[in-house]
mmCIF file of C-alpha atoms in Angstrom:
data_model
loop_
_atom_site.group_PDB
_atom_site.id
_atom_site.type_symbol
_atom_site.label_atom_id
_atom_site.label_comp_id
_atom_site.label_asym_id
_atom_site.label_seq_id
_atom_site.Cartn_x
_atom_site.Cartn_y
_atom_site.Cartn_z
ATOM 1 C CA VAL O 1 24.758 106.405 117.681
ATOM 2 C CA ASN O 2 25.880 108.529 120.655
ATOM 3 C CA GLY O 3 29.452 108.290 119.368
ATOM 4 C CA ARG O 4 29.363 104.531 118.869
ATOM 5 C CA VAL O 5 29.553 102.705 115.550
ATOM 6 C CA LEU O 6 27.032 99.934 115.003
ATOM 7 C CA ILE O 7 26.693 97.084 112.533
ATOM 8 C CA GLN O 8 23.721 94.792 112.032
ATOM 9 C CA GLY O 9 23.743 91.487 110.191
ATOM 10 C CA ALA O 10 20.285 91.872 108.617
ATOM 11 C CA SER O 11 17.823 89.377 110.171
ATOM 12 C CA PHE O 12 17.060 85.659 110.290
ATOM 13 C CA GLY O 13 20.775 84.853 110.244
ATOM 14 C CA ARG O 14 21.127 85.907 106.617
ATOM 15 C CA LEU O 15 24.396 87.753 107.286
ATOM 16 C CA VAL O 16 27.315 87.401 109.689
ATOM 17 C CA SER O 17 28.925 90.657 110.785
ATOM 18 C CA VAL O 18 32.748 90.570 110.889
ATOM 19 C CA ILE O 19 34.525 93.466 112.605
ATOM 20 C CA ASP O 20 38.302 93.998 112.756
ATOM 21 C CA VAL O 21 39.104 96.236 115.697
ATOM 22 C CA THR O 22 42.451 97.946 116.425
ATOM 23 C CA VAL O 23 43.079 98.875 120.065
ATOM 24 C CA ASN O 24 45.624 101.400 121.324
ATOM 25 C CA ARG O 25 47.582 99.353 123.887
ATOM 26 C CA ALA O 26 48.527 102.450 125.926
ATOM 27 C CA SER O 27 45.124 104.147 126.169
ATOM 28 C CA ARG O 28 43.071 100.965 125.588
ATOM 29 C CA ASP O 29 40.858 102.995 123.240
ATOM 30 C CA ILE O 30 39.570 101.664 119.948
ATOM 31 C CA VAL O 31 41.264 103.370 117.008
ATOM 32 C CA MET O 32 38.177 104.154 115.010
ATOM 33 C CA PRO O 33 39.839 105.059 111.661
ATOM 34 C CA LEU O 34 41.429 101.599 111.581
ATOM 35 C CA THR O 35 38.225 99.737 112.390
ATOM 36 C CA GLN O 36 36.847 97.748 109.469
ATOM 37 C CA SER O 37 33.563 95.901 109.232
ATOM 38 C CA ARG O 38 31.706 93.869 106.645
ATOM 39 C CA ASN O 39 28.629 91.709 106.392
ATOM 40 C CA ILE O 40 29.136 88.251 104.881
ATOM 41 C CA PRO O 41 26.122 86.486 103.294
ATOM 42 C CA VAL O 42 25.085 83.117 104.669
ATOM 43 C CA PRO O 43 23.722 81.238 101.625
ATOM 44 C CA ASN O 44 20.911 78.847 102.575
ATOM 45 C CA GLY O 45 19.565 77.909 99.154
ATOM 46 C CA LEU O 46 16.194 79.561 99.755
ATOM 47 C CA SER O 47 16.723 82.508 97.416
ATOM 48 C CA ARG O 48 14.765 82.502 94.158
ATOM 49 C CA ASP O 49 17.351 84.777 92.581
ATOM 50 C CA ASP O 50 19.539 82.664 90.282
ATOM 51 C CA ARG O 51 22.213 85.360 90.248
ATOM 52 C CA LEU O 52 22.547 85.228 94.019
ATOM 53 C CA ARG O 53 22.493 81.430 94.083
ATOM 54 C CA THR O 54 25.340 81.377 91.579
ATOM 55 C CA ALA O 55 27.389 83.996 93.433
ATOM 56 C CA TYR O 56 26.743 82.384 96.824
ATOM 57 C CA PRO O 57 26.247 78.605 96.490
ATOM 58 C CA PRO O 58 24.238 77.188 99.399
ATOM 59 C CA LEU O 59 26.245 75.908 102.332
ATOM 60 C CA GLU O 60 25.983 72.287 103.378
ATOM 61 C CA PRO O 61 23.687 72.075 106.429
ATOM 62 C CA ASP O 62 25.114 70.854 109.690
ATOM 63 C CA PRO O 63 23.615 67.353 110.191
ATOM 64 C CA ARG O 64 22.658 67.988 113.817
ATOM 65 C CA VAL O 65 20.951 71.277 113.045
ATOM 66 C CA ALA O 66 19.301 69.800 109.941
ATOM 67 C CA ALA O 67 17.802 67.022 112.083
ATOM 68 C CA ILE O 68 16.219 69.603 114.390
ATOM 69 C CA VAL O 69 14.854 71.601 111.443
ATOM 70 C CA ASP O 70 13.453 68.487 109.787
ATOM 71 C CA HIS O 71 11.793 67.409 113.044
ATOM 72 C CA TYR O 72 9.843 70.667 113.314
ATOM 73 C CA ARG O 73 9.191 70.886 109.586
ATOM 74 C CA VAL O 74 7.375 67.552 109.786
ATOM 75 C CA ARG O 75 5.410 68.636 112.858
ATOM 76 C CA ALA O 76 4.463 71.993 111.269
ATOM 77 C CA SER O 77 3.655 70.648 107.801
ATOM 78 C CA PRO O 78 -0.065 69.907 108.425
ATOM 79 C CA ILE O 79 -0.563 73.516 109.511
ATOM 80 C CA ALA O 80 1.644 74.946 106.763
ATOM 81 C CA ALA O 81 -0.173 72.962 104.060
ATOM 82 C CA ARG O 82 -3.665 73.878 105.256
ATOM 83 C CA SER O 83 -5.625 75.493 102.421
ATOM 84 C CA VAL O 84 -6.646 79.109 102.986
ATOM 85 C CA GLY O 85 -8.344 80.063 99.722
ATOM 86 C CA ARG O 86 -7.814 80.927 96.075
ATOM 87 C CA LEU O 87 -6.314 83.941 94.307
ATOM 88 C CA ALA O 88 -6.755 84.982 90.687
ATOM 89 C CA GLY O 89 -3.326 86.595 90.589
ATOM 90 C CA THR O 90 -0.394 87.847 92.610
ATOM 91 C CA PHE O 91 -1.070 90.397 95.319
ATOM 92 C CA ASP O 92 2.140 92.367 95.030
ATOM 93 C CA ARG O 93 3.916 95.199 96.845
ATOM 94 C CA ASN O 94 4.373 97.404 93.775
ATOM 95 C CA ALA O 95 3.347 100.772 95.109
ATOM 96 C CA THR O 96 1.138 103.168 93.180
ATOM 97 C CA ALA O 97 2.135 106.825 92.922
ATOM 98 C CA GLY O 98 0.211 107.348 96.159
ATOM 99 C CA GLY O 99 2.160 104.655 97.981
ATOM 100 C CA ASP O 100 -0.456 101.952 98.437
ATOM 101 C CA HIS O 101 -0.302 98.486 96.870
ATOM 102 C CA ALA O 102 -2.506 95.481 96.252
ATOM 103 C CA LEU O 103 -1.213 93.331 99.104
ATOM 104 C CA GLY O 104 -1.314 96.187 101.596
ATOM 105 C CA ARG O 105 -4.925 96.934 100.727
ATOM 106 C CA LEU O 106 -5.831 93.257 101.016
ATOM 107 C CA ILE O 107 -4.358 93.037 104.511
ATOM 108 C CA ALA O 108 -5.964 96.281 105.646
ATOM 109 C CA ASP O 109 -9.355 95.134 104.311
ATOM 110 C CA ALA O 110 -8.993 91.868 106.220
ATOM 111 C CA GLN O 111 -8.174 93.707 109.416
ATOM 112 C CA LEU O 112 -11.132 96.054 108.985
ATOM 113 C CA VAL O 113 -13.571 93.184 108.498
ATOM 114 C CA ALA O 114 -12.112 91.246 111.436
ATOM 115 C CA THR O 115 -12.646 94.159 113.829
ATOM 116 C CA ARG O 116 -15.925 95.689 112.708
ATOM 117 C CA ASP O 117 -17.533 94.179 115.796
ATOM 118 C CA ARG O 118 -15.213 96.468 117.779
ATOM 119 C CA GLY O 119 -16.508 99.490 115.904
ATOM 120 C CA ALA O 120 -13.714 99.746 113.326
ATOM 121 C CA VAL O 121 -14.422 101.930 110.296
ATOM 122 C CA ILE O 122 -10.810 102.236 109.056
ATOM 123 C CA ALA O 123 -7.777 99.948 109.207
ATOM 124 C CA PHE O 124 -4.122 100.615 108.476
ATOM 125 C CA THR O 125 -1.163 98.295 108.249
ATOM 126 C CA ASN O 126 2.526 99.228 108.089
ATOM 127 C CA PRO O 127 4.447 98.322 104.916
ATOM 128 C CA GLY O 128 7.407 97.017 106.913
ATOM 129 C CA GLY O 129 5.250 94.265 108.374
ATOM 130 C CA ILE O 130 4.528 92.848 104.907
ATOM 131 C CA ARG O 131 7.509 90.631 104.150
ATOM 132 C CA THR O 132 6.850 89.178 100.697
ATOM 133 C CA GLU O 133 4.303 89.042 97.901
ATOM 134 C CA LEU O 134 1.343 86.657 97.996
ATOM 135 C CA ARG O 135 1.429 84.400 94.959
ATOM 136 C CA PRO O 136 -1.140 81.731 94.002
ATOM 137 C CA ARG O 137 -0.037 78.155 93.468
ATOM 138 C CA GLY O 138 -0.757 76.308 90.221
ATOM 139 C CA ASP O 139 -3.770 76.625 87.908
ATOM 140 C CA GLU O 140 -6.265 76.598 90.787
ATOM 141 C CA GLY O 141 -4.708 79.667 92.366
ATOM 142 C CA ALA O 142 -4.523 78.041 95.789
ATOM 143 C CA VAL O 143 -2.771 79.620 98.750
ATOM 144 C CA ASN O 144 -1.979 77.815 101.979
ATOM 145 C CA TYR O 145 -1.145 78.876 105.518
ATOM 146 C CA ALA O 146 2.600 78.813 104.812
ATOM 147 C CA ASP O 147 2.069 81.335 102.016
ATOM 148 C CA ILE O 148 0.293 83.891 104.200
ATOM 149 C CA TYR O 149 2.667 83.221 107.109
ATOM 150 C CA ALA O 150 5.544 84.245 104.858
ATOM 151 C CA VAL O 151 3.697 87.499 104.251
ATOM 152 C CA GLN O 152 2.912 88.182 107.934
ATOM 153 C CA PRO O 153 5.253 86.191 110.179
ATOM 154 C CA PHE O 154 5.189 88.383 113.295
ATOM 155 C CA GLY O 155 1.952 87.271 114.953
ATOM 156 C CA ASN O 156 0.856 90.831 115.736
ATOM 157 C CA VAL O 157 -2.381 91.359 117.646
ATOM 158 C CA LEU O 158 -4.889 93.756 116.100
ATOM 159 C CA VAL O 159 -5.864 96.757 118.209
ATOM 160 C CA THR O 160 -8.927 98.927 117.582
ATOM 161 C CA LEU O 161 -8.695 102.417 119.047
ATOM 162 C CA THR O 162 -10.316 105.818 118.794
ATOM 163 C CA LEU O 163 -8.813 108.818 116.991
ATOM 164 C CA THR O 164 -10.246 112.183 116.120
ATOM 165 C CA GLY O 165 -10.261 113.319 112.523
ATOM 166 C CA ALA O 166 -7.468 115.732 113.409
ATOM 167 C CA GLN O 167 -5.411 112.882 114.865
ATOM 168 C CA LEU O 168 -6.035 110.885 111.686
ATOM 169 C CA LYS O 169 -4.421 113.678 109.681
ATOM 170 C CA THR O 170 -1.509 113.758 112.140
ATOM 171 C CA LEU O 171 -1.114 110.001 111.722
ATOM 172 C CA LEU O 172 -0.848 110.417 107.981
ATOM 173 C CA GLU O 173 1.626 113.301 108.332
ATOM 174 C CA GLN O 174 3.848 111.003 110.437
ATOM 175 C CA GLN O 175 4.423 108.865 107.352
ATOM 176 C CA TRP O 176 7.308 111.286 106.700
ATOM 177 C CA SER O 177 9.945 111.879 109.368
ATOM 178 C CA ARG O 178 12.099 114.967 109.776
ATOM 179 C CA SER O 179 15.217 112.839 110.114
ATOM 180 C CA ASP O 180 14.608 111.125 106.745
ATOM 181 C CA PRO O 181 11.989 113.181 104.853
ATOM 182 C CA GLU O 182 12.476 111.428 101.509
ATOM 183 C CA ARG O 183 11.787 107.958 102.896
ATOM 184 C CA ALA O 184 8.064 107.716 103.482
ATOM 185 C CA ARG O 185 6.423 104.883 105.383
ATOM 186 C CA ILE O 186 3.070 104.923 103.609
ATOM 187 C CA LEU O 187 0.422 103.184 105.695
ATOM 188 C CA GLN O 188 -1.686 100.746 103.712
ATOM 189 C CA PRO O 189 -5.375 101.746 104.007
ATOM 190 C CA SER O 190 -8.567 99.719 104.023
ATOM 191 C CA ARG O 191 -11.355 100.143 101.512
ATOM 192 C CA GLY O 192 -13.487 103.269 101.731
ATOM 193 C CA PHE O 193 -10.773 105.569 103.076
ATOM 194 C CA SER O 194 -8.955 107.977 100.778
ATOM 195 C CA TYR O 195 -6.884 111.148 100.875
ATOM 196 C CA ALA O 196 -4.440 113.154 98.762
ATOM 197 C CA TRP O 197 -0.906 114.254 99.575
ATOM 198 C CA ASP O 198 1.592 116.486 97.877
ATOM 199 C CA PRO O 199 5.356 115.784 98.144
ATOM 200 C CA ALA O 200 6.107 119.408 97.309
ATOM 201 C CA ARG O 201 4.403 120.659 100.467
ATOM 202 C CA PRO O 202 6.403 121.105 103.692
ATOM 203 C CA LEU O 203 6.776 118.353 106.272
ATOM 204 C CA GLY O 204 3.831 118.281 108.639
ATOM 205 C CA ASP O 205 1.465 119.612 105.981
ATOM 206 C CA ARG O 206 1.803 117.214 103.059
ATOM 207 C CA VAL O 207 -1.645 115.699 103.510
ATOM 208 C CA ILE O 208 -4.416 117.882 102.078
ATOM 209 C CA ALA O 209 -6.848 118.119 104.980
ATOM 210 C CA ALA O 210 -9.935 118.684 102.829
ATOM 211 C CA SER O 211 -9.235 115.497 100.853
ATOM 212 C CA LEU O 212 -9.691 113.025 103.717
ATOM 213 C CA GLN O 213 -12.787 110.947 103.008
ATOM 214 C CA LEU O 214 -14.403 107.891 104.534
ATOM 215 C CA ASN O 215 -16.977 106.108 102.397
ATOM 216 C CA GLY O 216 -17.465 109.215 100.289
ATOM 217 C CA ARG O 217 -17.931 111.614 103.199
ATOM 218 C CA ALA O 218 -15.427 114.203 104.412
ATOM 219 C CA VAL O 219 -13.558 113.331 107.597
ATOM 220 C CA ASP O 220 -14.513 115.745 110.398
ATOM 221 C CA ALA O 221 -11.505 116.961 112.382
ATOM 222 C CA ASP O 222 -13.541 116.909 115.621
ATOM 223 C CA ARG O 223 -15.349 113.630 115.100
ATOM 224 C CA HIS O 224 -14.161 110.351 116.635
ATOM 225 C CA TYR O 225 -13.336 107.333 114.473
ATOM 226 C CA ARG O 226 -12.571 103.739 115.408
ATOM 227 C CA VAL O 227 -9.329 102.700 113.707
ATOM 228 C CA THR O 228 -7.666 99.278 113.626
ATOM 229 C CA VAL O 229 -3.874 98.839 113.539
ATOM 230 C CA ASN O 230 -1.536 96.120 114.773
ATOM 231 C CA ASP O 231 -0.041 96.265 118.245
ATOM 232 C CA PHE O 232 3.349 97.339 116.858
ATOM 233 C CA LEU O 233 1.809 100.481 115.410
ATOM 234 C CA ALA O 234 -0.481 101.016 118.411
ATOM 235 C CA SER O 235 2.599 101.331 120.629
ATOM 236 C CA GLY O 236 4.035 104.067 118.387
ATOM 237 C CA GLY O 237 6.126 101.795 116.179
ATOM 238 C CA ASP O 238 7.684 103.222 113.013
ATOM 239 C CA ARG O 239 7.431 106.674 114.633
ATOM 240 C CA PHE O 240 3.631 106.838 114.467
ATOM 241 C CA GLN O 241 3.591 108.516 117.866
ATOM 242 C CA VAL O 242 0.049 109.871 117.661
ATOM 243 C CA LEU O 243 -1.328 106.346 118.077
ATOM 244 C CA ARG O 244 -0.016 106.361 121.645
ATOM 245 C CA ASN O 245 -2.508 109.153 122.364
ATOM 246 C CA ALA O 246 -5.495 107.174 121.096
ATOM 247 C CA THR O 247 -8.277 106.171 123.495
ATOM 248 C CA ASP O 248 -10.492 103.140 124.144
ATOM 249 C CA ALA O 249 -8.040 100.597 122.765
ATOM 250 C CA VAL O 250 -9.427 97.049 122.488
ATOM 251 C CA GLY O 251 -7.496 93.958 121.446
ATOM 252 C CA GLY O 252 -8.571 91.701 118.606
ATOM 253 C CA PRO O 253 -7.428 88.646 116.677
ATOM 254 C CA LEU O 254 -3.951 87.980 115.286
ATOM 255 C CA ASP O 255 -3.215 89.703 111.987
ATOM 256 C CA ILE O 256 -2.552 86.402 110.228
ATOM 257 C CA ASP O 257 -5.864 84.924 111.447
ATOM 258 C CA ALA O 258 -7.712 87.981 110.116
ATOM 259 C CA LEU O 259 -6.008 87.584 106.729
ATOM 260 C CA SER O 260 -6.662 83.846 106.595
ATOM 261 C CA GLU O 261 -10.361 84.196 107.354
ATOM 262 C CA PHE O 262 -10.806 87.066 104.918
ATOM 263 C CA ILE O 263 -9.218 85.178 102.010
ATOM 264 C CA ARG O 264 -11.237 82.079 102.870
ATOM 265 C CA THR O 265 -14.607 83.837 102.866
ATOM 266 C CA GLU O 266 -13.909 86.190 99.957
ATOM 267 C CA SER O 267 -12.718 83.394 97.653
ATOM 268 C CA MET O 268 -15.471 80.855 98.343
ATOM 269 C CA GLN O 269 -17.337 81.568 95.118
ATOM 270 C CA GLN O 270 -14.382 82.502 92.881
ATOM 271 C CA PRO O 271 -10.680 83.287 93.222
ATOM 272 C CA LEU O 272 -9.961 86.637 94.831
ATOM 273 C CA GLN O 273 -8.885 89.304 92.338
ATOM 274 C CA PRO O 274 -5.979 91.668 93.104
#
C-alpha cells in the first residue's frame, strides 16, 4: 500500500505476525527483497477441526490470564446461557447460486421486523458481519444468547434510511468492486425483496433493473423506500458508498437484540425452520 508492505495477523489474536527485516547500514533503508514474513497460529483449543487441533495442539494458558478469563466467564455466564428460542435445524451460510443463505435471510428478516415502526420495508445485512453458523443445541433445538452472539459479535446499531429505487439498484451494483470484480459481497436480503443478476454482464450493470421487486410489485426508480442496514453499512462500509447519500437516517436497536427478539417470538409455537 503506497509502496509499503503490510502483514496482518488475522483477528482475535489467532495469529502472531513474525517479520525478519534486513536494513542497509549505510543508507538505513529496508532491503525489501530480503524481508521475510510469516503468520504463526496461536492454538487455543477452541477449534472444532480435529485436523487443526492435531497439527497445532492447544497451548497451556498462562495462569494469570486464565484467572482473568475465568472471572469474566463466570460473570457473563448467566447472560450467555439465557435461552433465546428454538430452531428446527442449522441456519447455515451456504450460499445459493444467487448469493443469499439461510442465516443471512434470518438476520435480515429480524432487522426488518425490528424497524418496521421506523418505516422499514426492506433490510439488508452484510455477509462479513455474520461470523459463524447458528446451530441448535440437543433434541429440543435450543439456542442461547452465546450462540447468537457468536454469530453477531459486533454490537452494530441498526439504521433505517431512505433510498430511491435507483439508489437501491446502485446499492446492489456495489456488491461487485472494480478492484476485485470476481469477489462479490452479496448483501443478505429480507423477505419480500427479490432481484436477478447476471455475472456475464459488465460491472455496474449486472443487476437487471426490471427484476427488482418488493412484495410482488416492481421497484420504481423514482420512488422512495425505507431501508434498514447496520451502522457499518450506513457509513459506507464494504464499499457500499451509495448508503452515505441516503436521507432521513434514524437509529434503531442493536442487531443482536433484533435477532434475539425475532427468534424468541417466531419460535414460541414451534422451532423455527431454516
